[in-house]
Short mmCIF file of C-alpha atoms in Angstrom, two decimals:
data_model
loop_
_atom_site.label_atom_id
_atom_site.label_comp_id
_atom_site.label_asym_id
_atom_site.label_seq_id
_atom_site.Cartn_x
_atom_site.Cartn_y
_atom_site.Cartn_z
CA UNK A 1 82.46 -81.80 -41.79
CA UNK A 2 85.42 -79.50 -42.35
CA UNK A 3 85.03 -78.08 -38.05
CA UNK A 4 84.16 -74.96 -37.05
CA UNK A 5 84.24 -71.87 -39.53
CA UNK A 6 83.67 -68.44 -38.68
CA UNK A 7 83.06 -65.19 -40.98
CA UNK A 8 84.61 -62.95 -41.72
CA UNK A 9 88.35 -63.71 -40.84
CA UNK A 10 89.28 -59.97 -40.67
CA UNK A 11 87.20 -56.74 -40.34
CA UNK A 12 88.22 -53.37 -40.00
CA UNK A 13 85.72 -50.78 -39.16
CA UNK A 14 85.40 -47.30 -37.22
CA UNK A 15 84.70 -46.71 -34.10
CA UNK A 16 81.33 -46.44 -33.68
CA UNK A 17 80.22 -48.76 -36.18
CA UNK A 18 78.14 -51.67 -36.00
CA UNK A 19 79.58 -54.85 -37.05
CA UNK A 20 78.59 -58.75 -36.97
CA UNK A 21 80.26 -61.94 -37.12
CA UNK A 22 78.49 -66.06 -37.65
CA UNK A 23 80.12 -68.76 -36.30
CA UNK A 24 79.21 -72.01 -37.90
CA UNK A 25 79.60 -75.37 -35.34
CA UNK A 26 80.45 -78.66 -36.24
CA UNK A 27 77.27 -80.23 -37.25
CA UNK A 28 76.11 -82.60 -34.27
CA UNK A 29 77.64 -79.79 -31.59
CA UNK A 30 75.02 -78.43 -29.61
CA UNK A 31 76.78 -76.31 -27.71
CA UNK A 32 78.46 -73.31 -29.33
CA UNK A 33 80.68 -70.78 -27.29
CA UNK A 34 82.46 -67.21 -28.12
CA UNK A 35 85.33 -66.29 -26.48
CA UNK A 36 87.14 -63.16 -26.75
CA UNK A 37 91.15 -63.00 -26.99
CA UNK A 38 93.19 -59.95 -26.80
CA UNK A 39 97.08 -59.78 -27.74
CA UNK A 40 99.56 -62.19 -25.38
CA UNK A 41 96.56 -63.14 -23.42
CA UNK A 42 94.84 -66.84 -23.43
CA UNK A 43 90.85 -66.70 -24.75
CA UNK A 44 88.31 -65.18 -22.40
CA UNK A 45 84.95 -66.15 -22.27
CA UNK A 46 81.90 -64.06 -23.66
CA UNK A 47 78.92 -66.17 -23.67
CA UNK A 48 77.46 -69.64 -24.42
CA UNK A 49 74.49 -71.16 -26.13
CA UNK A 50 72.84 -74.59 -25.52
CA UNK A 51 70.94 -75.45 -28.83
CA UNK A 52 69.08 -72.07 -29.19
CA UNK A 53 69.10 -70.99 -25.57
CA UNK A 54 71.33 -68.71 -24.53
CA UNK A 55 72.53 -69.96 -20.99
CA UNK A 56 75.12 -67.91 -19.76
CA UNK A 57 76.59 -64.31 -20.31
CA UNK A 58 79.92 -63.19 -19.06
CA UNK A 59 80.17 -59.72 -17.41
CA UNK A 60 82.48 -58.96 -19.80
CA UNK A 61 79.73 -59.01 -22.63
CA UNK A 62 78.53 -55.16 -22.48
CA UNK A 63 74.97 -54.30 -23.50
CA UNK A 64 76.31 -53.36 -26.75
CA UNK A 65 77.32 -57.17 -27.66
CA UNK A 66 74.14 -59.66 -28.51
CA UNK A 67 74.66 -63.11 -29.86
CA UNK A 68 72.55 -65.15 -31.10
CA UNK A 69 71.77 -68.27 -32.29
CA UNK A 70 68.27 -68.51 -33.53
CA UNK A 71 67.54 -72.31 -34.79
CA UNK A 72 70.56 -73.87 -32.61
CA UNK A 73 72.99 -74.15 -35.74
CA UNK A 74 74.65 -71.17 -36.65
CA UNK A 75 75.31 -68.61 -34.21
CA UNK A 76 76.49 -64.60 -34.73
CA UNK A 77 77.54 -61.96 -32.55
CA UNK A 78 76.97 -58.34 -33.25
CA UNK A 79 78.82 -55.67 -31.34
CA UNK A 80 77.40 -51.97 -31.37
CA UNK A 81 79.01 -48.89 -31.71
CA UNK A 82 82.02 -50.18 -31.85
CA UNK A 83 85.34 -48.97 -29.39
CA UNK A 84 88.83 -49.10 -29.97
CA UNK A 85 89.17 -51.44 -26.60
CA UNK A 86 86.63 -54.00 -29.34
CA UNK A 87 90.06 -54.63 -31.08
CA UNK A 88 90.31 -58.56 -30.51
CA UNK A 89 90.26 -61.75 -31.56
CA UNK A 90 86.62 -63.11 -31.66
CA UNK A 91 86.96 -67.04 -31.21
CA UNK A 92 83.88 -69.69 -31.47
CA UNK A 93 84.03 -73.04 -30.50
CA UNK A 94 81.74 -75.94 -30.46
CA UNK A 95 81.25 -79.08 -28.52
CA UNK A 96 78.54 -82.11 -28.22
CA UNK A 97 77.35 -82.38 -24.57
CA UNK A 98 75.23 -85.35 -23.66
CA UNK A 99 72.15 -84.05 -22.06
CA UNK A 100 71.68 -87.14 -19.40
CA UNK A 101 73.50 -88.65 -17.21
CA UNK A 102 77.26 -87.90 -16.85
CA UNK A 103 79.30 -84.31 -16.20
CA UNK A 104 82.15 -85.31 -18.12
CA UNK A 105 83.93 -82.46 -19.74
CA UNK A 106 83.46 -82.14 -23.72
CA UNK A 107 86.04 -81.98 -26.23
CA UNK A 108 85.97 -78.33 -27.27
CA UNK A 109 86.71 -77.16 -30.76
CA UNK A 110 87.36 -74.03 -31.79
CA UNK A 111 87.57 -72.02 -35.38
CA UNK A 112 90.12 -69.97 -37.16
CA UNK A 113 89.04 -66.60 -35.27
CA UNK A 114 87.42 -63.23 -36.77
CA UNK A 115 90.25 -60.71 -36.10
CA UNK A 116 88.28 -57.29 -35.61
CA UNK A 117 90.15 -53.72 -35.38
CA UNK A 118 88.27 -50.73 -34.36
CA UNK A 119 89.98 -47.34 -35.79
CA UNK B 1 87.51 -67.95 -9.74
CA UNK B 2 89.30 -70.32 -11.03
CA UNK B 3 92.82 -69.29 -11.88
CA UNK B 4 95.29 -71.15 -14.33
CA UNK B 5 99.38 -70.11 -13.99
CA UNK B 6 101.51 -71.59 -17.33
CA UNK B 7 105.47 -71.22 -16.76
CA UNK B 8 107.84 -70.45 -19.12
CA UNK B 9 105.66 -67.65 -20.44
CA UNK B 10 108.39 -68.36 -23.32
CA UNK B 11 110.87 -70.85 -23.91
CA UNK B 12 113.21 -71.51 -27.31
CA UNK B 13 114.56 -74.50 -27.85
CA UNK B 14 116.73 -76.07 -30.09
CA UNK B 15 115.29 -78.45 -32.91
CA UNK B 16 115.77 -82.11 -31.28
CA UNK B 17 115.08 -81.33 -27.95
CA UNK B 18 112.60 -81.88 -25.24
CA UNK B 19 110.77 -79.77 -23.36
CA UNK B 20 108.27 -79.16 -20.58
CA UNK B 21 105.03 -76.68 -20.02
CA UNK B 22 103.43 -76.88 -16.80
CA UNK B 23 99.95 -75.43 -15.91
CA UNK B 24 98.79 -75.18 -12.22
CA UNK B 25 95.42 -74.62 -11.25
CA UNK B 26 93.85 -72.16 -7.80
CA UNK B 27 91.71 -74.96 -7.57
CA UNK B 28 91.12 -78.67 -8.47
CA UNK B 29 90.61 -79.34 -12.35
CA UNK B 30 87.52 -80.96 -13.67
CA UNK B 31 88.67 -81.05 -16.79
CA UNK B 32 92.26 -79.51 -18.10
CA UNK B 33 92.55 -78.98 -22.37
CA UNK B 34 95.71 -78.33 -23.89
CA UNK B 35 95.36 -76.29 -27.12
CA UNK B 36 98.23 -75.16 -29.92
CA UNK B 37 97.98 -71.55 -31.29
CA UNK B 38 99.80 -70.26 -34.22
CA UNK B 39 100.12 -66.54 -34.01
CA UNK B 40 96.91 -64.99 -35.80
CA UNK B 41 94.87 -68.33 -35.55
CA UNK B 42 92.03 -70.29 -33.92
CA UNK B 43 93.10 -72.83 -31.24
CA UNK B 44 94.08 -76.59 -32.11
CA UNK B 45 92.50 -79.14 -30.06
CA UNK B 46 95.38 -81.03 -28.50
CA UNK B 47 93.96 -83.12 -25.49
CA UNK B 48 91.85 -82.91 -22.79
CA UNK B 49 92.55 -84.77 -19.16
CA UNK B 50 90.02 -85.47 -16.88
CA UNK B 51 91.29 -88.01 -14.41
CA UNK B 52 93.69 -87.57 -11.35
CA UNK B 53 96.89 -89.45 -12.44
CA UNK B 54 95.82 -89.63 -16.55
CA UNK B 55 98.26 -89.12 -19.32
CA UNK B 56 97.80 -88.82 -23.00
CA UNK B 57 100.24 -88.81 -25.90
CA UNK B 58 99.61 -87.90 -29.47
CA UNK B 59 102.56 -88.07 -31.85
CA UNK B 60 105.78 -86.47 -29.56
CA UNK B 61 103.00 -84.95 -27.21
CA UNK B 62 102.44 -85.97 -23.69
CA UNK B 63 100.36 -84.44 -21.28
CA UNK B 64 99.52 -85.66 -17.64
CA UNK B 65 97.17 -84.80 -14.83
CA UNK B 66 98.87 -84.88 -11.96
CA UNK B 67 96.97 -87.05 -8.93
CA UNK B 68 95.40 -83.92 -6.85
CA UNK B 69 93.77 -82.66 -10.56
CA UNK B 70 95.58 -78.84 -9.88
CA UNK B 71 98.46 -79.55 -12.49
CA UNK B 72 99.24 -80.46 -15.41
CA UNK B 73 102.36 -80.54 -17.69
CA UNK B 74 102.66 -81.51 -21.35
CA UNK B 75 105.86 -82.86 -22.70
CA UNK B 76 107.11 -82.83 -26.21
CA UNK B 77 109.70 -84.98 -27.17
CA UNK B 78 112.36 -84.65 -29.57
CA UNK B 79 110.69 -80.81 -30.73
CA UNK B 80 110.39 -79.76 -34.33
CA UNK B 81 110.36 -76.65 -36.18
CA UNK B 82 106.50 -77.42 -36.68
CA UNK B 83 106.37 -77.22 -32.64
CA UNK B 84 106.39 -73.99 -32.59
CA UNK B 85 104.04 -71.87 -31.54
CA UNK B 86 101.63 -70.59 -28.40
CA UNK B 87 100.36 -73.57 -26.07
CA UNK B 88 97.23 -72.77 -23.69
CA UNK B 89 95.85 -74.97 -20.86
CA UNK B 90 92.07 -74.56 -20.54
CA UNK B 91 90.28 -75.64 -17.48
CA UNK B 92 86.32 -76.50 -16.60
CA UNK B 93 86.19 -73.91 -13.75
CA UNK B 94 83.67 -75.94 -11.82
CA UNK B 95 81.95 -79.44 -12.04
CA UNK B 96 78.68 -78.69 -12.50
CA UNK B 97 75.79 -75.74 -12.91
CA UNK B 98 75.53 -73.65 -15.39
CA UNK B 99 78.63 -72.58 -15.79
CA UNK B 100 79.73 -76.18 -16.73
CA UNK B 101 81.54 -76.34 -20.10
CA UNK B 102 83.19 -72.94 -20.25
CA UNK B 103 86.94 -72.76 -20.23
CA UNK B 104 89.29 -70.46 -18.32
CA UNK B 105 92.71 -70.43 -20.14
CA UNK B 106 96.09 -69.58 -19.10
CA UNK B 107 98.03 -67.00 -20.29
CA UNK B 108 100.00 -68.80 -22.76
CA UNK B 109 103.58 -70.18 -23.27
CA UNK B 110 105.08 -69.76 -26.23
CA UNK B 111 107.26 -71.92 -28.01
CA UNK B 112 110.38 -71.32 -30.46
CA UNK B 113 112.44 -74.16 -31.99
CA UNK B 114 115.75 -73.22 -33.73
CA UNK B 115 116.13 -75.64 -36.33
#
């Protein structure tokens, strides 16, 4: 296992486009995360999925962004009409988190990024 | 929330030299990551600390949790060329509900080493 790979590395689109992203994990992660990072600023937190189950959203995640990850492997997130504030890095990590016992924190991996830029 | 404060926001060195990042926490740290950026990139894992008083080193790279869990410095010794880059501290915000697992970065510190 190479870690975790995201497609595509760069999009361009206009505004008001549609456009989608996947996110692949590490293989024996079951939870996968997306975090959103705009210029000079450290990653901020979109959304989270445990397996297939989509546990927590982050007010920042608008009605036009949906992610999913539909047989707890790969994961995508689609934004919606697309707005020039979209311009970001998209960032997906992955991590194995026991589900008994323990509330250790997880090692937390993250993949190359899918640069997007609305125009 | 949970609020995470790196200083420098910027420091250049010159190649051989050490150097130190801190990264205080609002609030006591469950878990505290350290990650390496290169400008354009995904994150690199670096190390995560999770008790009061633990330190880590990989290669030149040392990080410690300080005893109260609301800081955290990483050292690099002797810095390289290859040093360079952005460094972000990543914290558990809480140690337990749903929430667990999600990080709250810093801002960011970025490195520059003259050669």
């Amino acid at each position: 296992d190479t870690g975790v790979s995201q497609d595509p590395r760069h999009k361009i689109t206009k505004r008001g486009q549609n456009v989608t992203f996947r996110c692949d994990p590490i293989s024996e992660h079951n939870r996968l995360y997306w975090y959103r990072q705009t210029l000079g600023q450290g990653p901020e937190f979109l959304t989270y999925f445990q397996n297939e189950a989509q546990l927590e959203k982050s007010r920042l995640l608008s009605d036009r962004f949906s992610a999913e990850r539909p047989k707890g492997s790969f994961s995508t997130l689609e934004i919606q009409r697309t707005e020039q504030g979209d311009s970001a890095m998209y960032l997906c990590a992955s991590s194995y988190h026991r589900t008994w016992g323990g509330r250790a924190p997880y090692e937390q991996y993250f993949g190359p990024g899918t640069r997007l830029t609305v125009t | 929330s949970q609020e995470l404060e790196q200083s420098p926001q910027s420091l250049i060195v010159q190649e051989g030299k050490n150097l130190t990042i801190n990264c205080t926490s609002s609030k006591t740290l469950y878990g505290l990551y350290w990650y390496k950026q290169k400008y354009g990139e995904g994150l690199i894992f670096l190390m995560m600390l999770q008790k009061g008083g633990e330190e880590k080193s990989h290669e030149k790279i040392t990080a410690k949790l300080d005893e109260k869990k609301q800081q955290s410095s990483l050292h690099i010794t002797a810095s390289q060329p290859s040093h360079a880059g952005i460094y972000l501290c990543g914290a558990v915000p809480n140690a337990g509900g749903t929430s667990y697992g999600k990080l709250t970065f810093g801002q960011g510190t970025i490195l520059t080493v003259h050669p």
